[in-house]
Amino acid sequence: MSQNQKREISGTGDQSDYSWEVKANDRRFNNLFTKKSLLFFTKKKYADNSIKTSKYNFFTFLPLTLFEQFHRAANLYFLFVIILQTVPAISTMPWFALMLPLLILLTIRGIKDLVDDVARHRSDNAINNRPCETLQEKSCSFSREKWKDIQVGDVICLRKDDFVPADLLLLYTSEPASLCYVETADIDGETNLKFKQALMVTHTRLCSPEALAAFDGKVVCDDANSNMHSFIGTLEWNGEKYSLDNNCMILRGCKIRNTEYCYGMVIYAGFDSKIMKNCGKFTVKQTELDLMMNSLMVTVFVILIACSLSLAIASGFWTTWLMEKHNYIPPLRSNITPTYSAFLTFWAYTILMSTIVPMAMYITLEFVHLVHSKYINWDLHMYYVEKDMPATVRSTNLNDLLGQVEYIFSDKTGTLTQNIMTFKKCCISGTLYGTNKCDENPEVYDFTWNKYAEKQFSFQDRSLVDLVCQNQDNQLKEFFRLLAICHTVMVDKDGDELVYKAASPDEEALVNTARNFGYVFVSRTQDSITTNELGAERTYQVLALLDFSSARKRMSVLVRDPEGTIKLYTKGADDVILQRLHPGCTIVEVTEQSLEIFAQESLRTLCLAFKEVDLSVYSDWSRRYHQASVSLQNRLQCLEMVYDEMENDLKLLGATAIEDKLQDSVAETIQLLKNGNIKVWMLTGDKQETAINIGFSCGLLDDDMDILNEQKICDILDDYQEHNNNLSGSGQDLLDNGIFRKHRSSLQHTKMALVVTGDFMVRILGTSNFKIETTHFFRKLTDRFYRKARNPCGEEASMREYAFVDLATQCQAVICCRVTPKQKAMIVQLVRKHKKVTTLAIGDGANDVNMIKTAHIGVGISGLEGTQAVQASDYALAQFSYLQRLLFIHGRWSYLRIAKFLRYFFYKNFANVFCNVWFGCFNGFTALRVYDSWFIAFYSVLFTAFPVLTMALFDQDASAERSLQHPELYRVGQMGALFTYKIFAWSVVKGLITSLASFFVTYGACHDTAGPGSTCDYQSFAVITATSVLLTVTVQIIFEMSYWTLAAGLALVIGPAAYVILSLLTQSSPFYTSLPTIFTFEDATLNTLRHGFTWLMILLAIGISILPSLLASFGTSMFGNNKVHHRNSYGARRQTALNTVAMTTPFKRGSLSRRSSYAFSHKEGYADLITRGTSLRQSDANVPEVPGEATEE
């Protein structure tokens, strides 16, 4: 019974098990289905095909952006203070001091959001307005419509190289038996072709637009879901039911290849499609510094309230004392009590010192983030010339987080590899061919003598080409003959060119190798295969095709050559082939040595063998083969037993070595990341062998590692759970509780790696979905509650999650294979949930979108594999290797600069604001400001802005080259050592010291000095104090800067110069005469600063203020070492961190075990397509005509 016939048998499940019903060509029927929306409202059950990723429209932009802006606590605080300023009784500052900066801040952020959303609108419109040919039932023809107008049940026509607009049920194609070849590069980054096949009943009956217009079949299937590898449903048509599976479905985002045209019925559209279900939700990402800033803003606000409250209470007591002791002085109006006066004083001081929450810092920080993003965009070392692709920053507020990454989660295909297989070396009859890497100036021999050879193919060993041309070595003939015959590749012709359709890139590479050496696969039929061997055409009769499976790790073909000899050709993994050789084989040892050489160079290997089969042996075997092929029970097992009978006593021909081409500098990048204490996890949908091969190729795995197998992982997790249960759920880490000590006796190395599959993770962790906490405060509360309540409550699943993550994070490398897009995101979520680390996810396909959105930082590789990963990312790069500069240069510098920026900004604000507190103690706590209002307005935005701005833009502690040479410097950001709560407290203390020195030095020098020519009046006192604070904070930044430029030197002068100029301007007589209530300090600065003793007071205040910084710098240099930058200390920590976990594995590479190229091979079943003939064209006359071009609607 054929595969199609089996699929057309009615399903055994009850129809009520499915709730998704779609009828072809009947929009009215499909629109009858509804689902519950909000409250008692309902909406259509089936989504339309339009995609919307934008956040705003013309009407909602202003209210929504303001709503989002005022979700920030700082903005609400500023708005609150501005409202207070409108109350005359408590207003102590001019309205423009806070209103203007807030408007600037909201405008800058609003414009940035608008620009980002316009880009999303353009992307959405570009996708939604793509053209597609949709069947018009009335006219029985196809007309062009936009993707957004497609609905479920529509029948559409797709042509070669078209993208699939929705999840389709394949109905008919121009290929034999309605095969359809698709490329899934836009989904998973893989460029090798995959095939889908329509039901035979639709293939025979729905081959014309007229038949399709009359088609009224109904598909009943499972609801829209995210499982991209599963589809279960039935087609009800003409009173019959036909079983449907994933082989009938073409998913949105695929590209039609090598198929002239095909018809499909829309099952899932728009956000119901599987790829969109896997995209995850958009979340606003915040850096660790942002989260810390939210906490610090609360701390600063508490300090402000505490100071205002203390001064208000003191004001009440002082007023009461004054009324009692000096009743002849009326301190208050008759209708105001001391309590009410204190209440007003509280709000007055709150407004006066409101600049302690630095609004200017937020404005400057937005500009700094923007410039840091431009640095990345402008970096020519991250510009990919071949594709004209620069690095692109899509989220400007995450740059400093790039300097704190601890875990990188990377896709494989298209991210680490190019998915290009290149034939590099081979061993034939014990002789090694191919130039070693150490050979200099290898001779490259071209293949122009072969008209079938690829133009770009070359082989660096002329001796092999000469032997092929001599055509005398029978072993060499059989070697290349095997490559040309033993495969499941299908061939098509484009003029005189042969076009191979391979299901895996390694298959195509081997067939192309034979083709380039003169053994050309020309054509095949259901029972024959034709080759051109050095110009002579030969046709082999295919007697049996022994298909590949992951368990067999080999495939064979049994043929009768033109001379009548029956031969078996076999290729497969070395550990399988070498066990099936004839005992008299003499080249086994030298071939194994060659395989070890290949393995050392991380090449992917295959062993080739053959044998001649007697006619009598074949006759007996053929009878058993036929019985097994028609067996109704355990057919596969029976076939494999028969295959094993034939595949023995083989004669070894040799081995091939294929390079799975990595992207440029991938191995060097991963090694640099390791040296920078960054752990790299590979998350891929490929097979385990594939992932391990690439792991060794890119340096993620090495020969000194033991690889944990699944059984060992289960044993460790079980022991951990039992141990914690015995300790009443203490939740100890794996290394702390001694669990690994009893397992270490079976381990041979101290460096370990963990390799797991998606199915295994489902078995041990389940399929739970986890949410990432969005705020630092709630995350801390959750973590504390979770750690205390999890184990005592017996939450077994959570405990296993924690144990698995703890186990994985102790390994030097982690590889997760056969994982779905949701599982990729789940792994990232687990690490974020159980480890306080910064994560980065990098990928190139739509299957990486969810992972990219889930990680703290998402990086999309912009290549030929689609743009969905880039559109969902925070940073777009052309090559994986550009992570070096992105993290170790731009990320580290950005974190360094912003950390210094924040701690200095807090320092200078506290230094300025605390002077009002000390002044309140001497003015009767009346909320009288110590400075001119214009000094308050321009202090942060002009007078002290330029030095801190240049430091935030240009400062660096090491050059770009040195940062790459010493990746251990990156440890600074991972530890968060440059801006912590302790450093914030030190900034507050320094600000306190500066304010004390500036105020009390001036107060002490001016005390009781009244007289002609003295400077003891209020305005002179205010000028001296303000000048002392300004010059002190300007000098203080000298201790912060590590990298001096001309701009930094000028910035130190611009601030004080601007202060003098603006002071002279705002204190001039014309302004005072015109507006005396606003310009109150007439010529105060000019009259005060012209005295020499005034500058002596200022210099004394500066000296006292910077003394703590001088002592701290001297103490650090003389008596202590910087623990963060000290390389020996880092090396010691890193050596300690290597005492982690691992285990032995069947893949153990103690003697450099080889890695089979079948890790990349296709799934089983391709041989069945060939032997049934469903994939082969019989003749051009049987090919149906391509339907006419669609008409514009």
PDB file of C-alpha atoms in Angstrom, residues 31 59 129 317 356 525 552 634 756 802 856 889 891 988 1047 1117 1152:
ATOM      1  CA  ASN A  31     -16.946  33.851   8.625  1.00  0.00           C
ATOM      2  CA  PHE A  59      -4.855  59.198  16.316  1.00  0.00           C
ATOM      3  CA  ASN A 129       1.001  44.530   0.086  1.00  0.00           C
ATOM      4  CA  PHE A 317       9.765  74.555  65.864  1.00  0.00           C
ATOM      5  CA  ILE A 356      18.149  66.311  43.160  1.00  0.00           C
ATOM      6  CA  THR A 525      14.088   6.604 -13.620  1.00  0.00           C
ATOM      7  CA  ARG A 552      21.397   2.764  10.328  1.00  0.00           C
ATOM      8  CA  ASN A 634       6.975  -4.400  11.801  1.00  0.00           C
ATOM      9  CA  VAL A 756      20.547  17.439  24.895  1.00  0.00           C
ATOM     10  CA  TYR A 802      16.678  24.804  38.744  1.00  0.00           C
ATOM     11  CA  HIS A 856      17.959  40.703  27.187  1.00  0.00           C
ATOM     12  CA  ILE A 889      34.684  47.313  22.205  1.00  0.00           C
ATOM     13  CA  GLY A 891      29.582  47.268  24.615  1.00  0.00           C
ATOM     14  CA  VAL A 988      26.376  60.848  47.678  1.00  0.00           C
ATOM     15  CA  ALA A1047      37.155  68.017  23.277  1.00  0.00           C
ATOM     16  CA  SER A1117      47.541  52.847  43.767  1.00  0.00           C
ATOM     17  CA  LEU A1152      39.898  11.409  17.848  1.00  0.00           C
TER      18      LEU A1152
END
